[in-house]
CSV table of C-alpha atoms in Angstrom, one decimal:
chain,number,residue,atom,x,y,z
U,13,ASP,CA,272.3,-35.1,26.0
U,14,ALA,CA,271.3,-33.5,29.1
U,15,GLY,CA,267.7,-32.7,29.2
U,16,VAL,CA,266.1,-29.5,30.0
U,17,ILE,CA,267.3,-28.7,33.3
U,18,GLN,CA,265.3,-26.4,35.7
U,19,SER,CA,266.0,-25.0,39.5
U,20,PRO,CA,265.3,-25.0,42.2
U,21,ARG,CA,262.9,-28.3,42.2
U,22,HIS,CA,261.1,-26.8,45.1
U,23,GLU,CA,260.9,-23.1,46.4
U,24,VAL,CA,258.7,-22.0,49.5
U,25,THR,CA,258.5,-18.5,50.2
U,26,GLU,CA,256.4,-15.8,52.0
U,27,MET,CA,254.1,-13.8,49.7
U,28,GLY,CA,255.4,-10.4,48.6
U,29,GLN,CA,258.9,-11.6,48.1
U,30,GLU,CA,260.4,-11.9,44.8
U,31,VAL,CA,260.7,-15.6,43.2
U,32,THR,CA,263.0,-16.5,40.0
U,33,LEU,CA,263.0,-19.6,38.2
U,34,ARG,CA,265.8,-20.9,36.2
U,35,CYS,CA,266.0,-23.0,32.8
U,36,LYS,CA,268.7,-24.4,30.6
U,37,PRO,CA,267.2,-25.6,27.4
U,38,ILE,CA,268.4,-28.7,25.7
U,39,SER,CA,271.9,-27.3,23.5
U,40,GLY,CA,270.9,-26.6,19.9
U,41,HIS,CA,267.3,-26.1,20.7
U,42,ASP,CA,265.7,-22.8,19.4
U,43,TYR,CA,262.5,-22.5,21.0
U,44,LEU,CA,262.2,-22.3,24.9
U,45,PHE,CA,258.7,-22.5,26.5
U,46,TRP,CA,257.4,-21.3,30.1
U,47,TYR,CA,254.3,-23.4,31.3
U,48,ARG,CA,252.3,-23.3,34.7
U,49,GLN,CA,250.4,-26.4,35.9
U,50,THR,CA,247.7,-26.3,38.7
U,51,MET,CA,244.7,-28.9,39.1
U,52,MET,CA,242.2,-26.2,38.3
U,53,ARG,CA,243.9,-25.2,34.9
U,54,GLY,CA,246.1,-27.6,34.0
U,55,LEU,CA,248.7,-27.0,31.6
U,56,GLU,CA,248.9,-23.3,30.5
U,57,LEU,CA,251.6,-21.5,28.2
U,58,LEU,CA,253.0,-18.6,29.9
U,59,ILE,CA,255.7,-17.4,27.1
U,60,TYR,CA,257.7,-18.5,24.8
U,61,PHE,CA,260.7,-17.7,23.3
U,62,ASN,CA,262.5,-18.4,19.6
U,63,ASN,CA,266.1,-17.6,19.0
U,64,ASN,CA,265.9,-15.7,22.5
U,65,VAL,CA,263.4,-13.2,21.4
U,66,PRO,CA,260.1,-13.3,23.3
U,67,ILE,CA,257.4,-14.5,20.6
U,68,ASP,CA,254.1,-14.6,22.4
U,69,ASP,CA,253.4,-13.7,26.3
U,70,SER,CA,249.8,-13.4,26.3
U,71,GLY,CA,249.6,-16.1,28.6
U,72,MET,CA,251.6,-14.3,31.4
U,73,PRO,CA,249.1,-13.8,33.9
U,74,GLU,CA,249.9,-10.2,35.0
U,75,ASP,CA,252.8,-7.5,35.3
U,76,ARG,CA,253.9,-9.4,38.4
U,77,PHE,CA,255.4,-12.0,36.1
U,78,SER,CA,258.3,-11.3,33.7
U,79,ALA,CA,260.5,-13.7,31.9
U,80,LYS,CA,264.0,-13.0,30.1
U,81,MET,CA,266.2,-15.2,28.0
U,82,PRO,CA,269.7,-13.3,27.8
U,83,ASN,CA,271.3,-16.1,25.9
U,84,ALA,CA,270.5,-19.3,23.9
U,85,SER,CA,271.3,-21.4,27.4
U,86,PHE,CA,269.4,-20.0,30.0
U,87,SER,CA,266.1,-18.3,30.8
U,88,THR,CA,264.7,-17.1,33.8
U,89,LEU,CA,260.8,-16.7,34.9
U,90,LYS,CA,260.6,-13.8,37.8
U,91,ILE,CA,257.4,-13.1,39.8
U,92,GLN,CA,257.5,-9.8,42.2
U,93,PRO,CA,255.8,-9.6,44.4
U,94,SER,CA,254.4,-13.0,44.8
U,95,GLU,CA,250.9,-14.2,45.9
U,96,PRO,CA,249.5,-17.3,47.2
U,97,ARG,CA,247.5,-18.0,44.2
U,98,ASP,CA,250.9,-18.1,42.2
U,99,SER,CA,251.2,-21.6,43.9
U,100,ALA,CA,251.9,-24.1,40.9
U,101,VAL,CA,254.5,-26.3,39.3
U,102,TYR,CA,256.2,-24.2,36.7
U,103,PHE,CA,257.7,-26.2,33.7
U,104,CYS,CA,260.1,-25.3,31.0
U,105,ALA,CA,260.2,-26.8,27.7
U,106,SER,CA,262.2,-26.4,24.4
U,107,SER,CA,262.1,-27.9,21.1
U,108,ARG,CA,264.1,-27.4,17.7
U,109,ASP,CA,261.2,-28.0,15.7
U,110,ARG,CA,259.7,-25.4,13.3
U,111,ALA,CA,256.5,-26.4,14.3
U,112,ILE,CA,257.4,-25.1,17.7
U,113,GLN,CA,256.0,-28.2,19.5
U,114,PRO,CA,257.5,-28.3,23.3
U,115,GLN,CA,258.9,-31.9,22.8
U,116,HIS,CA,261.2,-32.0,26.0
U,117,PHE,CA,260.3,-30.7,28.9
U,118,GLY,CA,262.1,-30.0,32.3
U,119,ASP,CA,261.0,-31.8,35.5
U,120,GLY,CA,259.4,-28.4,36.8
U,121,THR,CA,259.9,-26.1,39.8
U,122,ARG,CA,257.0,-26.7,42.5
U,123,LEU,CA,256.2,-23.2,43.5
U,124,SER,CA,254.4,-22.8,47.1
U,125,ILE,CA,253.7,-19.3,48.1
U,126,LEU,CA,252.4,-19.2,51.9
R,15,GLY,CA,239.7,-19.8,23.1
R,16,GLN,CA,240.5,-23.4,21.9
R,17,GLN,CA,239.0,-26.0,24.2
R,18,LEU,CA,240.1,-29.7,24.5
R,19,ASN,CA,238.0,-32.1,26.2
R,20,GLN,CA,239.8,-35.4,27.7
R,21,SER,CA,238.2,-38.3,28.8
R,22,PRO,CA,238.1,-40.0,30.9
R,23,GLN,CA,239.2,-37.7,33.9
R,24,SER,CA,240.3,-40.9,35.5
R,25,MET,CA,240.5,-44.7,35.5
R,26,PHE,CA,241.6,-47.7,37.2
R,27,ILE,CA,242.2,-50.6,35.6
R,28,GLN,CA,243.6,-54.1,36.0
R,29,GLU,CA,246.7,-55.2,34.9
R,30,GLY,CA,246.9,-56.8,31.8
R,31,GLU,CA,243.9,-54.8,30.4
R,32,ASP,CA,243.8,-52.6,27.5
R,33,VAL,CA,243.0,-48.9,28.1
R,34,SER,CA,241.4,-46.5,25.6
R,35,MET,CA,241.0,-42.6,26.3
R,36,ASN,CA,240.2,-40.0,23.9
R,37,CYS,CA,240.3,-36.2,23.5
R,38,THR,CA,238.1,-33.9,21.5
R,39,SER,CA,238.3,-30.4,20.4
R,40,SER,CA,235.8,-27.7,19.6
R,41,SER,CA,237.9,-26.4,16.4
R,42,ILE,CA,240.6,-28.6,14.3
R,43,PHE,CA,244.0,-29.3,14.7
R,44,ASN,CA,246.7,-30.5,12.1
R,45,THR,CA,248.9,-31.7,14.6
R,46,TRP,CA,247.9,-33.9,17.8
R,47,LEU,CA,250.4,-34.9,20.4
R,48,TRP,CA,250.2,-37.2,23.3
R,49,TYR,CA,252.3,-36.8,26.5
R,50,LYS,CA,252.6,-39.0,29.5
R,51,GLN,CA,253.8,-37.2,33.3
R,52,ASP,CA,255.0,-39.6,36.0
R,53,PRO,CA,254.9,-37.9,39.6
R,54,GLY,CA,257.2,-35.2,40.2
R,55,GLU,CA,258.3,-35.1,36.7
R,56,GLY,CA,257.7,-33.0,33.3
R,57,PRO,CA,255.3,-34.5,30.9
R,58,VAL,CA,257.2,-36.6,28.0
R,59,LEU,CA,256.2,-37.1,24.7
R,60,LEU,CA,254.7,-40.4,23.4
R,61,ILE,CA,253.4,-40.1,20.1
R,62,ALA,CA,253.1,-37.2,17.2
R,63,LEU,CA,250.2,-37.4,14.7
R,64,TYR,CA,250.7,-35.0,11.8
R,65,LYS,CA,247.9,-36.1,9.4
R,66,ALA,CA,244.0,-36.7,9.6
R,67,GLY,CA,243.2,-40.7,9.6
R,68,GLU,CA,246.8,-41.2,10.9
R,69,LEU,CA,247.3,-44.2,13.1
R,70,THR,CA,250.7,-44.5,14.9
R,71,SER,CA,252.1,-47.1,17.0
R,72,ASN,CA,254.8,-46.7,20.0
R,73,GLY,CA,255.4,-50.4,21.5
R,74,ARG,CA,252.1,-51.0,23.5
R,75,LEU,CA,250.7,-47.5,22.6
R,76,THR,CA,248.6,-46.7,19.7
R,77,ALA,CA,247.4,-43.2,18.8
R,78,GLN,CA,245.0,-42.1,16.0
R,79,PHE,CA,244.5,-38.9,14.3
R,80,GLY,CA,240.6,-38.5,14.1
R,81,THR,CA,239.3,-37.8,10.6
R,82,THR,CA,237.5,-34.7,11.4
R,83,ARG,CA,240.5,-33.3,12.8
R,84,LYS,CA,238.9,-32.4,15.9
R,85,ASP,CA,239.5,-35.5,18.2
R,86,SER,CA,242.4,-38.0,18.9
R,87,PHE,CA,242.5,-41.4,20.6
R,88,LEU,CA,245.3,-43.0,22.8
R,89,ASN,CA,245.2,-47.0,23.5
R,90,ILE,CA,247.4,-48.9,25.4
R,91,SER,CA,247.3,-52.3,25.4
R,92,ALA,CA,248.2,-54.9,28.0
R,93,SER,CA,248.8,-52.6,30.7
R,94,ILE,CA,251.5,-52.7,33.1
R,95,PRO,CA,252.0,-51.3,36.6
R,96,SER,CA,254.4,-48.6,35.2
R,97,ASP,CA,251.9,-47.5,32.9
R,98,VAL,CA,250.5,-45.1,35.8
R,99,GLY,CA,250.3,-41.2,35.2
R,100,ILE,CA,248.9,-39.0,33.8
R,101,TYR,CA,248.6,-38.6,29.9
R,102,PHE,CA,248.0,-35.6,28.2
R,103,CYS,CA,246.5,-34.8,24.6
R,104,ALA,CA,247.7,-31.7,22.9
R,105,GLY,CA,246.6,-29.9,19.7
R,106,GLN,CA,248.1,-27.5,17.5
R,107,LEU,CA,246.8,-25.8,14.4
R,108,GLY,CA,249.6,-24.2,12.0
R,109,ASN,CA,252.3,-22.7,14.0
R,110,THR,CA,250.4,-21.5,17.4
R,111,PRO,CA,251.4,-22.6,20.3
R,112,LEU,CA,250.1,-26.1,21.7
R,113,VAL,CA,246.8,-26.4,23.4
R,114,PHE,CA,246.7,-29.1,26.1
R,115,GLY,CA,244.0,-31.3,27.6
R,116,LYS,CA,243.4,-31.7,31.5
R,117,GLY,CA,244.8,-35.1,31.5
R,118,THR,CA,243.7,-38.7,32.0
R,119,ARG,CA,244.8,-40.0,35.4
R,120,LEU,CA,245.6,-43.8,34.9
R,121,SER,CA,245.7,-46.1,37.9
R,122,VAL,CA,246.8,-49.8,37.2
R,123,ILE,CA,245.9,-52.4,40.0
R,124,ALA,CA,248.4,-55.4,39.6
């Protein structure tokens, strides 16, 4: 089985630009999670979906962040406009467990906003 | 919100030594998870604990769900160089999202 696939692996862009991060969850997993990891704050949950429906987006930092899941095999996290403080590693994870534990993480997108 | 305190923040040990790390919470959880993260990769689930007092092993790793439901421990026996990485604890109450600790960075000196 392929794991959670994220793209791009690295993104460097100038502040003010739109950034789109992509995720393909494991087939058959009903839950999809977006996390942000920084040295200062550790792993933070941004938003999660169940059956393509956003369930909790209270972790999304502000209106510049948006996430969509148009179908069971694809999700995007968009930042527009991007700012230097958005620099972090963004992880996508998926799970099939009812208890919504993110058991399978992708390898992340390392985002640098200059 | 819920806070998880993970300690130690980092540790340097000799190959072959045993390792202990722990995680404490200000509130109770009914699930504890331990993950390991290698450089440039995402966290990988090591052990899941679902019951207070539960002791579970995965090879050289052993984790325990504290009886107060506010803590958990991870032990690694006879460490080897590939144990290097960041170990995260995570707690969950009911069907709420996981809360992660800040991690313990483990370095193994051959």
